[in-house]
Amino acid sequence: MLSITTLTLAALALGQGSAQVNNQISTAQSINQKSSFVAPPAFPTSAFPTYYRSAPTQEPQPALYDPVLKETYPLNLTDPNNIPTEDPDPVYYPVPITPNLTNAEADELIKGIFSGISEIIEGNSVTGNCSKCVASLYLAKGAVLLAPSKVPDALVRLCQKYQLHSNTTCEEDFEASTFGAIWTQVLTFADVGGLDGQYICNSISPTFCPTPATSPLNTTGLFPKPKPANATAPKPSGNRVKVLHLSDLQTNVQSSSGEPVLPASYYGEFKCDTPYDLGLAALEAIGPLTGTNQENPLGWVIYTGDLVSHDSQNQLSRAYTEYAEDSVYTMFKEYLSGPVFAVLGNHDSNPEAIDSPHKLPGPLGQQQSWNYEHVAALWQHDGWIDAAAAQQARTHYAGYSIKNHFGLRIITFNTDFWYRSNFLNLINTTNPDNSGMFNFMIQELQAAEDAGEQVWILGHVLSGWDGSNPIPNPSDLFYQIVDRYSPHVIRNIFFGHTHEDIQLVYYANNGTTRNISKSALVSGWVGPSVTPLTNLNSGFRLYEVDTGNFDVYEAYTWYADVHSFHSFNNSAQGPTFKFEYSTRDAYAESSGWPADAPLNATFWHGVTEAMQTNRSLVELFNTYQGKSSVQSPNCTSDACAAAKVCYIRSGSVPLGRQCPQGFASVQSPYTGKG
């Protein structure tokens, strides 16, 4: 149980009054009689039907049966004593334009091109880093068109020769079995002399070419119908339902409590992903803390992506990804009392973050279809989506549209198609919807508008904040879509990815006016992660949602203090998940928000206005951003405060790039000036 003394001291340190502290305590008690949950010390073996035998210093290894693949995953897939060092999956190369080159001819060709690129880099015939890089891309493209399978090894050698990274990292980045084959596809289909080339060179190193600016977006004919003149938010019903938001579980299924395999604590570390012990402790805590169970279930659950751990690519595989998907969804089915609507994160693919647009020719456009088939079938098998939504997920990169049992339409999409680390996004960068994913979203939103439905949109990688995660053109297109269909259709947007507890506000007219509340249209909630990586506590959130307008009226966040985890090894208890804060109690009084009004975009805009004059509110937001981690840096400068306000108001890359940089993440010391 949280002590009043602890809460009071924490609040005073942040400049809060005792009234707000009392509100926090009473709020925790109003949700449930408990404000904390102490996990039992023993691994809950009922989580999975059967297990492989494992050493005492290792966490249990489920003998997991996949109901879709109809097979049991072997122990060597997750055995911490035999972690793989090579990805066994097939690689895909573009078809060479001259397929009859002998091996010797191909080697000679690569040798000549390697030499030519070295001359460009080291010589004076081409000046400037960006021009040198683009000229090198022309030669590399010639090599790929003639001998694609020879190119990855050449890329490794070039990376090592010019010390772009360490020798090991060069291998991890450019070997054929990691990302080398993907780069052959990029070089084949990209316009290396145009915008694509600028993006490629900037992606390889920002010292080569500057970050490309956002391209002008022609919205003529983009939407089937114009926005209704009377587009207003719907009225509330007064009926509330509890909705759980989980994100970034990222199970470290190869963990051990003993050296040399990390984490050293049964429950994880600040620099490690989620061992089964921590993930299951969090899931065990959800029912008691939220006051839900099978008799009084959650309305529904949203999971905003990332199941797979942060391992190097040579330790990952399709089978490992499928195992993570099956194991996490099995745990959800066991412990969560409502249907789960899930999205894929950037780690939920193989190679990591890679998803190919269907328009790539032949098998190249279907490289990740195995994954869409798998999760679609798992979601349907678990009863979370129907056959029609599962078919959409197979077709639209695991994205689907479904109307839930409360009448809310949920539209999910694969944010890898704007994520900067999906290198296939470097093809045809002038088209902000090269995958066709946003066309699917527009069609579903238009159908919802025609039917008078309200929509939540779920993704993984957030669209804005400081502008560092997506590439700009798709992010700009998404903002235009949100503008067109808000606030009368799109009611809320949810992301994960950062592992941090942050917020976005989307404004009318593509965010051209962000300093007045009447322009605020819809909120973007970025959910806290279960994984502590990096330097964060573990957490989750519950929303109280009105079933008439599907606005959020309350948001409660819980966390576990990772700093304390070492004390639970071989102890009589597991970690404690504690009530951290109520969003309304934390911010509403300072922003003058009515007690019965929703926590919508206007509310969050008001919070940013209050933050401009109330520094303690900025520090409070900063504390909650890291889930009250002792590792989070302080945000006490004028520059940091201004940056936080700007990030919240920036729902796209173009807007986020206008903000002061260096204050976006609490996972390391701030680097911003001032």
XYZ file of C-alpha atoms in Angstrom:
674
model
C 0.000 0.000 0.000
C 1.291 3.481 -0.867
C 1.985 5.516 2.243
C 0.498 8.991 2.567
C 3.899 10.212 3.728
C 5.583 8.993 0.558
C 2.959 10.553 -1.667
C 3.053 13.821 0.230
C 6.825 14.171 0.015
C 6.805 13.344 -3.684
C 4.061 15.859 -4.345
C 5.720 18.653 -2.392
C 8.947 18.054 -4.275
C 7.017 18.689 -7.460
C 5.253 21.763 -6.126
C 1.880 20.088 -5.649
C -0.430 20.921 -2.780
C -1.767 18.459 -0.215
C -5.228 18.651 -1.781
C -3.908 17.078 -4.960
C -2.153 14.359 -2.944
C -5.415 13.522 -1.188
C -7.152 13.426 -4.566
C -4.588 10.926 -5.836
C -5.104 8.673 -2.816
C -8.894 8.844 -2.955
C -8.835 8.215 -6.712
C -6.833 5.024 -6.239
C -9.330 3.875 -3.634
C -12.300 4.727 -5.894
C -11.050 2.379 -8.608
C -10.415 -0.446 -6.209
C -9.839 -0.837 -2.500
C -6.189 -1.550 -3.317
C -3.698 1.087 -4.432
C -0.973 -1.515 -4.932
C -0.532 -5.175 -5.790
C 2.326 -7.354 -4.562
C 3.083 -10.126 -7.018
C 3.574 -13.597 -5.519
C 7.195 -14.798 -5.530
C 6.614 -18.026 -7.408
C 6.403 -18.218 -11.190
C 2.689 -18.783 -12.031
C 3.071 -22.089 -13.824
C -0.622 -22.053 -14.771
C 0.218 -19.400 -17.372
C 1.196 -22.129 -19.858
C 0.099 -25.772 -20.103
C 3.534 -27.417 -20.287
C 7.213 -26.535 -19.826
C 10.666 -27.722 -20.771
C 13.018 -28.560 -17.929
C 15.270 -25.589 -17.064
C 18.038 -24.819 -14.584
C 17.162 -23.102 -11.272
C 18.890 -19.875 -12.364
C 16.820 -19.717 -15.549
C 13.219 -18.700 -15.867
C 10.818 -21.468 -16.924
C 10.676 -22.278 -20.631
C 7.129 -22.992 -21.878
C 6.769 -25.850 -24.337
C 4.553 -23.627 -26.406
C 2.125 -25.115 -28.922
C 1.103 -22.814 -31.759
C -2.565 -23.384 -32.697
C -2.071 -21.764 -36.096
C 1.156 -23.430 -37.170
C 0.108 -26.704 -35.493
C 3.523 -27.275 -33.947
C 5.357 -26.993 -30.632
C 8.292 -24.589 -30.614
C 11.607 -26.327 -29.829
C 13.592 -25.490 -26.724
C 16.656 -24.415 -28.714
C 14.681 -21.427 -30.022
C 14.716 -19.758 -26.576
C 17.385 -21.646 -24.634
C 19.562 -18.980 -22.925
C 22.544 -21.332 -23.047
C 22.364 -21.677 -26.825
C 21.364 -18.280 -28.159
C 21.560 -18.384 -31.980
C 24.017 -16.178 -33.827
C 22.623 -16.542 -37.350
C 19.211 -15.913 -38.846
C 18.226 -19.078 -40.755
C 15.402 -17.516 -42.751
C 15.387 -17.138 -46.550
C 16.642 -13.901 -48.072
C 15.118 -12.221 -51.089
C 17.049 -10.550 -53.875
C 15.708 -8.632 -56.846
C 16.002 -10.471 -60.144
C 19.221 -9.404 -61.950
C 18.781 -7.895 -65.408
C 21.575 -10.181 -66.698
C 21.006 -13.485 -64.910
C 23.697 -15.409 -66.801
C 26.796 -13.828 -65.256
C 29.291 -16.399 -64.081
C 30.487 -16.281 -60.501
C 33.879 -15.024 -61.640
C 32.309 -12.293 -63.792
C 30.134 -11.185 -60.885
C 33.139 -11.050 -58.554
C 35.094 -8.972 -61.066
C 32.141 -6.624 -61.491
C 31.837 -6.089 -57.728
C 35.581 -5.550 -57.431
C 35.471 -2.803 -60.083
C 32.478 -1.072 -58.532
C 34.015 -1.278 -55.048
C 37.109 0.384 -56.459
C 35.002 3.046 -58.177
C 33.156 3.903 -54.993
C 36.463 4.151 -53.126
C 37.737 6.599 -55.752
C 34.625 8.747 -55.354
C 34.953 8.826 -51.575
C 38.704 9.420 -51.453
C 39.161 11.514 -54.589
C 38.333 15.071 -55.647
C 36.291 14.395 -58.778
C 33.122 14.719 -56.707
C 33.017 17.198 -53.814
C 30.812 17.295 -50.722
C 29.650 14.380 -48.626
C 26.142 14.339 -50.053
C 27.287 14.420 -53.674
C 29.868 11.703 -52.980
C 27.218 9.517 -51.387
C 24.722 9.947 -54.252
C 27.409 9.264 -56.854
C 28.345 6.108 -54.948
C 24.706 5.026 -54.966
C 24.683 5.131 -58.776
C 27.570 2.676 -58.892
C 26.047 0.489 -56.180
C 22.771 0.394 -58.105
C 24.639 -0.907 -61.146
C 26.115 -3.695 -59.041
C 22.721 -4.662 -57.652
C 21.083 -4.731 -61.078
C 23.700 -7.181 -62.335
C 24.811 -9.226 -59.311
C 22.534 -8.564 -56.304
C 23.678 -11.548 -54.222
C 27.267 -10.246 -54.248
C 26.368 -6.810 -52.904
C 25.844 -7.456 -49.150
C 29.435 -8.620 -48.633
C 30.666 -5.559 -50.528
C 28.525 -3.306 -48.311
C 30.055 -4.883 -45.208
C 33.558 -4.242 -46.557
C 32.773 -0.629 -47.465
C 31.235 -0.020 -44.030
C 34.303 -1.453 -42.330
C 36.815 0.258 -44.608
C 35.373 3.720 -43.959
C 34.481 2.955 -40.336
C 30.832 3.874 -40.580
C 30.363 1.590 -37.570
C 32.383 -0.980 -35.669
C 33.311 -4.081 -37.667
C 30.713 -6.128 -35.806
C 27.965 -3.574 -36.345
C 28.803 -3.379 -40.054
C 28.217 -7.119 -40.267
C 24.973 -6.855 -38.312
C 23.752 -4.046 -40.567
C 24.746 -5.291 -44.007
C 25.152 -9.080 -44.055
C 22.737 -10.769 -46.420
C 20.932 -12.581 -43.605
C 20.328 -9.385 -41.637
C 19.626 -6.262 -43.733
C 22.008 -6.669 -46.683
C 19.437 -8.314 -48.953
C 16.938 -5.577 -48.025
C 19.450 -2.940 -49.142
C 19.739 -4.666 -52.538
C 15.995 -4.159 -52.952
C 16.254 -0.521 -51.913
C 19.060 0.159 -54.393
C 17.222 -1.640 -57.188
C 13.916 0.195 -56.951
C 14.907 3.585 -55.491
C 15.457 6.720 -57.568
C 18.978 7.187 -56.254
C 19.460 10.450 -58.125
C 16.271 11.967 -56.728
C 14.617 12.309 -53.356
C 15.114 8.607 -52.601
C 18.877 9.052 -52.840
C 18.782 11.942 -50.377
C 16.842 9.803 -47.908
C 19.148 6.807 -48.368
C 22.299 8.831 -47.757
C 20.786 10.541 -44.724
C 19.715 7.143 -43.381
C 23.221 5.700 -43.730
C 24.683 8.716 -41.951
C 23.246 12.186 -41.253
C 26.728 13.534 -42.061
C 26.273 12.468 -45.697
C 23.088 14.294 -46.721
C 20.859 16.602 -44.667
C 17.449 15.394 -43.573
C 15.063 15.939 -46.513
C 12.285 18.456 -46.002
C 8.618 17.478 -46.088
C 7.312 17.383 -49.669
C 4.213 19.435 -50.555
C 1.096 17.261 -50.322
C -1.553 17.551 -53.018
C -4.838 16.649 -51.314
C -6.930 17.036 -54.487
C -9.031 13.907 -54.802
C -7.527 12.422 -51.652
C -10.840 12.132 -49.798
C -14.037 10.658 -51.281
C -16.163 13.449 -49.799
C -15.509 16.890 -48.304
C -15.661 17.321 -44.547
C -19.237 18.044 -43.387
C -19.785 21.662 -42.469
C -21.439 20.678 -39.189
C -18.746 18.207 -38.074
C -18.941 18.213 -34.291
C -18.113 15.766 -31.540
C -20.966 13.438 -30.493
C -22.696 13.685 -27.112
C -21.830 11.425 -24.170
C -24.178 8.713 -22.980
C -23.141 8.877 -19.336
C -22.280 5.179 -19.347
C -18.647 4.301 -18.680
C -16.554 1.269 -19.502
C -13.013 0.330 -18.442
C -10.424 0.006 -21.206
C -6.887 -1.251 -20.630
C -3.905 0.108 -22.582
C -0.845 -2.156 -22.693
C 2.222 -1.556 -24.813
C 5.733 -2.805 -25.516
C 5.792 -5.936 -23.374
C 8.844 -7.213 -25.318
C 9.401 -10.494 -23.544
C 13.020 -11.463 -23.001
C 12.331 -15.193 -23.245
C 16.042 -16.065 -23.302
C 16.782 -14.486 -19.918
C 18.496 -16.017 -16.924
C 19.003 -14.826 -13.380
C 22.676 -15.814 -13.413
C 25.706 -14.539 -15.268
C 26.659 -14.226 -18.021
C 23.130 -13.987 -19.437
C 21.211 -10.893 -18.353
C 19.055 -9.806 -16.601
C 20.584 -10.574 -13.218
C 17.312 -9.941 -11.397
C 14.445 -12.366 -11.860
C 12.223 -9.415 -12.734
C 14.500 -7.446 -15.053
C 16.788 -4.456 -15.150
C 16.738 -0.870 -16.378
C 18.691 -1.912 -19.468
C 16.905 -5.197 -20.214
C 13.598 -6.287 -21.646
C 10.763 -8.020 -19.809
C 11.473 -11.508 -18.441
C 8.457 -13.754 -18.064
C 8.470 -13.080 -14.302
C 7.897 -9.352 -14.766
C 5.410 -9.697 -17.629
C 3.320 -12.167 -15.668
C 3.532 -10.045 -12.505
C 2.108 -7.111 -14.472
C -0.684 -9.239 -15.910
C -1.504 -10.670 -12.488
C -1.754 -7.116 -11.106
C -4.208 -5.821 -13.708
C -7.361 -7.505 -12.417
C -6.980 -6.576 -8.731
C -5.845 -3.004 -9.450
C -8.501 -2.219 -12.060
C -11.304 -4.028 -10.235
C -11.962 -6.318 -13.182
C -12.342 -10.072 -13.561
C -14.313 -12.568 -15.625
C -17.548 -11.550 -13.845
C -16.796 -7.798 -14.184
C -14.621 -7.737 -17.285
C -12.716 -4.999 -19.001
C -14.672 -3.476 -21.853
C -11.740 -4.141 -24.140
C -7.955 -4.014 -24.263
C -5.725 -2.156 -26.708
C -2.192 -3.372 -27.271
C -0.085 -0.869 -29.195
C 2.649 -3.202 -30.350
C 6.111 -4.651 -29.742
C 6.129 -8.200 -28.460
C 9.659 -9.182 -29.511
C 12.762 -8.354 -27.479
C 15.523 -5.896 -28.423
C 18.045 -8.485 -29.605
C 20.551 -8.065 -32.417
C 19.256 -9.150 -35.798
C 21.514 -12.202 -36.034
C 19.754 -13.623 -32.944
C 16.277 -13.144 -34.394
C 14.231 -15.203 -36.820
C 10.730 -15.763 -38.123
C 10.274 -18.585 -35.629
C 11.396 -16.378 -32.727
C 8.917 -13.677 -33.809
C 6.103 -16.216 -34.096
C 7.020 -17.642 -30.695
C 6.849 -14.176 -29.084
C 3.478 -13.504 -30.701
C 2.035 -16.826 -29.573
C 3.437 -16.610 -26.030
C 2.290 -13.039 -25.316
C -1.178 -13.561 -26.777
C -1.461 -16.795 -24.759
C -0.724 -14.816 -21.588
C -3.239 -12.135 -22.577
C -5.890 -14.770 -23.116
C -5.168 -16.244 -19.686
C -5.087 -13.020 -17.638
C -7.102 -10.325 -19.420
C -10.869 -10.307 -19.132
C -11.780 -8.413 -22.317
C -11.096 -8.779 -26.042
C -7.690 -7.525 -27.184
C -7.242 -5.307 -30.233
C -3.568 -5.435 -31.131
C -1.189 -3.893 -33.629
C 2.270 -4.911 -34.763
C 5.283 -2.909 -33.574
C 8.570 -2.347 -35.361
C 10.119 -5.278 -33.462
C 7.271 -7.604 -34.462
C 8.713 -8.458 -37.857
C 11.777 -10.144 -39.271
C 14.105 -8.605 -40.210
C 13.270 -6.100 -37.498
C 11.179 -3.118 -38.658
C 11.080 -4.370 -42.256
C 7.736 -4.530 -44.012
C 7.544 -4.506 -47.788
C 4.889 -2.718 -49.842
C 2.825 -5.146 -51.869
C 3.655 -3.255 -55.059
C 7.217 -4.621 -55.065
C 7.371 -7.291 -57.793
C 6.867 -11.014 -57.202
C 7.842 -12.483 -53.836
C 9.480 -9.205 -52.754
C 6.037 -7.714 -52.139
C 5.042 -10.667 -49.968
C 8.155 -11.006 -47.805
C 6.307 -10.479 -44.531
C 3.011 -12.128 -45.475
C 3.932 -15.071 -43.240
C 3.644 -12.676 -40.294
C 0.333 -11.138 -41.291
C -1.103 -14.610 -41.829
C 0.126 -15.703 -38.410
C -1.149 -12.834 -36.266
C -4.442 -12.615 -38.156
C -5.090 -16.283 -37.459
C -4.018 -15.976 -33.800
C -6.282 -12.959 -33.217
C -9.211 -14.809 -34.790
C -8.407 -18.009 -32.890
C -8.463 -16.084 -29.592
C -11.871 -14.621 -30.461
C -10.686 -11.016 -30.617
C -11.515 -10.326 -34.281
C -13.875 -11.962 -36.758
C -13.119 -13.639 -40.074
C -13.645 -10.450 -42.091
C -11.196 -8.448 -39.971
C -8.710 -11.327 -40.101
C -8.852 -11.276 -43.888
C -8.243 -7.526 -43.835
C -5.221 -8.088 -41.585
C -3.782 -10.586 -44.065
C -4.224 -8.097 -46.888
C -3.366 -4.791 -45.184
C -0.103 -5.577 -43.390
C -1.863 -6.735 -40.175
C -4.130 -3.653 -40.205
C -7.876 -4.125 -39.852
C -11.144 -2.350 -39.118
C -13.708 -3.804 -36.720
C -16.743 -2.570 -34.807
C -16.593 -3.790 -31.232
C -19.464 -4.868 -29.007
C -19.904 -1.327 -27.624
C -20.350 0.168 -31.096
C -16.871 1.696 -31.432
C -15.026 1.100 -34.685
C -11.344 0.338 -34.161
C -8.974 0.854 -37.097
C -5.429 -0.450 -36.743
C -2.498 0.133 -39.060
C 1.131 -0.899 -39.484
C 3.296 2.094 -38.640
C 6.403 0.435 -40.069
C 5.344 2.142 -43.286
C 6.386 5.473 -41.876
C 9.123 4.284 -39.518
C 12.598 5.541 -40.428
C 14.204 2.118 -39.780
C 12.063 0.335 -42.357
C 14.576 0.785 -45.173
C 12.002 -0.176 -47.802
C 10.336 3.180 -47.049
C 13.303 4.725 -48.879
C 11.752 3.596 -52.170
C 9.410 6.054 -53.918
C 9.596 8.599 -51.100
C 7.690 11.183 -53.139
C 4.580 9.035 -52.598
C 3.460 9.339 -48.940
C 1.345 6.191 -49.295
C 3.583 3.820 -51.212
C 2.102 0.848 -49.349
C -1.550 1.811 -49.902
C -2.135 1.589 -46.152
C -3.510 5.105 -45.804
C -5.883 4.567 -48.699
C -7.323 1.658 -46.698
C -7.620 3.931 -43.651
C -9.389 6.660 -45.634
C -11.898 4.198 -47.081
C -12.688 2.829 -43.619
C -13.010 6.309 -42.101
C -15.309 7.426 -44.893
C -17.503 4.372 -44.368
C -17.582 5.149 -40.647
C -18.569 8.756 -41.307
C -21.338 7.640 -43.664
C -22.623 5.213 -41.022
C -22.409 7.734 -38.153
C -19.769 5.673 -36.314
C -17.020 6.802 -33.941
C -13.461 5.515 -34.422
C -10.334 4.873 -32.411
C -7.111 4.551 -34.409
C -4.368 2.269 -33.087
C -0.739 2.236 -34.216
C 2.699 1.680 -32.757
C 5.266 4.284 -33.855
C 3.885 7.700 -32.948
C 3.265 10.216 -35.724
C 5.019 13.205 -34.175
C 6.426 14.448 -30.827
C 9.996 15.578 -31.676
C 9.783 14.303 -35.263
C 12.573 11.744 -34.901
C 10.721 8.478 -35.519
C 8.737 8.583 -38.785
C 9.828 9.855 -42.169
C 7.989 13.123 -42.819
C 5.740 12.617 -45.862
C 3.562 9.750 -44.536
C 3.343 11.501 -41.161
C 2.105 14.654 -42.894
C -0.482 12.646 -44.836
C -1.745 11.028 -41.633
C -2.160 14.452 -40.020
C -4.286 15.557 -43.001
C -6.432 12.433 -42.587
C -6.897 13.141 -38.882
C -7.823 16.750 -39.692
C -10.423 15.624 -42.257
C -12.180 13.070 -40.028
C -11.939 14.737 -36.601
C -13.556 15.368 -34.186
C -16.824 13.791 -35.364
C -15.416 10.405 -36.458
C -11.931 9.964 -34.974
C -12.332 10.212 -31.217
C -8.899 9.131 -29.982
C -5.570 7.870 -31.323
C -3.220 5.504 -29.486
C 0.462 4.642 -29.951
C 3.335 2.972 -28.090
C 6.976 2.629 -29.180
C 8.737 5.249 -27.038
C 8.192 3.205 -23.840
C 7.330 6.538 -22.233
C 4.110 8.146 -21.021
C 3.548 11.097 -23.357
C 0.749 12.878 -25.184
C 0.000 14.417 -28.574
C -2.613 16.965 -29.677
C -3.785 17.222 -33.304
C -5.079 20.577 -34.523
C -7.263 21.841 -37.360
C -5.831 23.074 -40.663
C -2.860 20.706 -40.491
C -1.640 22.282 -37.274
C -1.065 25.737 -38.723
C -2.537 27.282 -35.551
C -1.596 25.483 -32.357
C -1.866 28.231 -29.761
C -5.658 28.387 -29.375
C -7.846 25.719 -27.827
C -10.625 25.857 -30.423
C -8.201 24.439 -33.011
C -7.553 21.278 -30.956
C -9.281 18.306 -32.597
C -8.210 14.969 -31.136
C -5.731 13.480 -28.658
C -2.952 10.983 -29.225
C -2.234 8.804 -26.175
C 1.222 7.213 -26.125
C 1.058 4.320 -23.688
C 3.691 3.467 -21.068
C 5.615 0.243 -21.668
C 5.773 -2.903 -19.606
C 9.448 -3.284 -20.553
C 11.848 -1.182 -18.447
C 14.229 -0.676 -21.368
C 15.855 1.841 -21.076
C 16.069 3.363 -17.567
C 12.305 3.293 -17.101
C 9.870 1.713 -14.707
C 7.341 -0.853 -15.873
C 3.732 0.291 -16.249
C 0.263 0.142 -17.771
C -2.849 2.322 -17.966
C -6.619 2.085 -17.606
C -9.111 4.444 -19.256
C -12.684 5.167 -18.244
C -14.477 5.671 -21.546
C -17.982 6.950 -22.297
C -19.875 4.554 -24.572
C -21.720 7.367 -26.356
C -18.891 9.572 -27.592
C -15.975 7.226 -26.764
C -14.074 10.015 -25.075
C -11.695 9.277 -22.214
C -13.008 10.672 -18.917
C -10.338 9.245 -16.638
C -6.921 7.681 -17.102
C -5.127 5.806 -14.314
C -1.505 4.671 -14.520
C 0.305 2.056 -12.418
C 4.000 1.261 -12.276
C 6.565 -1.056 -10.692
C 9.809 0.385 -9.351
C 12.582 -1.381 -11.286
C 15.190 0.059 -8.917
C 13.822 -2.265 -6.219
C 13.833 -5.483 -8.265
C 17.115 -6.877 -6.968
C 15.670 -7.109 -3.464
C 13.065 -9.624 -4.639
C 15.477 -12.359 -5.718
C 14.790 -15.354 -3.477
C 12.441 -13.272 -1.332
C 8.940 -13.991 -0.071
C 7.350 -11.609 -2.551
C 7.572 -10.342 -6.104
C 7.501 -6.729 -7.354
C 4.812 -4.265 -6.322
C 2.711 -2.487 -8.920
C 1.655 0.852 -7.429
C -0.890 3.461 -8.352
C 1.085 6.300 -9.930
C -1.446 8.948 -10.899
C -4.851 9.954 -12.204
C -4.611 12.154 -15.295
C -7.542 14.282 -14.165
C -6.225 14.749 -10.643
C -2.737 15.523 -11.905
C -3.622 18.178 -14.480
C -7.271 19.304 -14.432
C -7.100 21.748 -11.518
C -4.005 23.511 -12.857
C -5.595 23.921 -16.282
C -9.032 24.949 -14.966
C -10.769 21.947 -16.504
C -14.373 21.119 -15.453
C -14.813 17.974 -13.374
C -17.369 16.456 -15.759
C -15.604 17.270 -19.051
C -13.691 14.650 -21.067
C -9.915 14.416 -21.217
C -9.932 15.354 -24.879
C -7.725 17.456 -27.132
C -9.062 20.702 -25.665
C -8.161 19.445 -22.187
C -4.612 18.583 -23.258
C -4.183 21.908 -25.029
C -5.205 23.565 -21.759
C -2.575 21.515 -19.961
C 0.094 22.846 -22.328
C -1.090 26.402 -21.683
C -0.802 25.798 -17.950
C 2.664 24.296 -18.428
C 3.816 27.536 -20.039
C 3.337 29.382 -16.758
C 3.520 26.596 -14.165
C 6.952 24.993 -14.117
C 5.959 22.411 -11.484
C 3.427 21.041 -13.962
C 6.211 20.528 -16.518
C 8.293 18.715 -13.937
C 5.314 16.550 -13.034
C 4.778 15.632 -16.705
C 8.485 14.869 -16.980
C 8.325 12.571 -13.933
C 5.349 10.666 -15.277
C 6.987 10.433 -18.696
C 9.499 7.960 -17.222
C 6.898 6.277 -14.983
C 8.542 7.863 -11.923
C 11.905 6.278 -12.664
C 14.822 7.331 -10.495
C 16.890 7.403 -13.691
C 14.936 10.178 -15.429
C 16.657 13.554 -15.893
C 15.084 16.694 -14.463
C 13.297 19.189 -16.691
C 13.940 22.469 -14.914
C 15.184 24.819 -17.637
C 13.129 27.206 -19.752
C 14.344 25.414 -22.877
C 13.180 22.009 -21.609
C 9.777 23.370 -20.586
C 9.271 25.035 -23.978
C 10.304 21.844 -25.750
C 7.818 19.667 -23.826
C 4.948 22.001 -24.704
C 6.016 22.040 -28.336
C 6.335 18.235 -28.524
C 2.828 17.697 -27.124
C 1.438 20.074 -29.750
C 3.289 18.346 -32.594
C 1.394 15.425 -34.086
C 3.566 15.154 -37.199
C 7.213 15.159 -38.208
C 7.088 18.627 -39.857
C 5.674 20.118 -36.655
C 7.985 18.205 -34.321
C 11.080 19.293 -36.226
C 10.196 22.906 -35.472
C 10.590 22.232 -31.732
C 13.786 22.621 -29.680
C 15.620 19.314 -29.892
C 17.370 17.312 -27.187
C 14.577 17.072 -24.580
C 12.378 14.358 -26.081
C 13.283 11.253 -24.074
C 13.864 10.687 -20.360
C 15.886 7.529 -20.998
C 19.217 9.404 -20.955
C 20.478 12.860 -19.942
C 19.054 15.700 -21.993
C 21.334 17.069 -24.714
C 19.314 20.161 -25.617
C 20.732 23.633 -25.230
C 19.565 25.866 -22.427
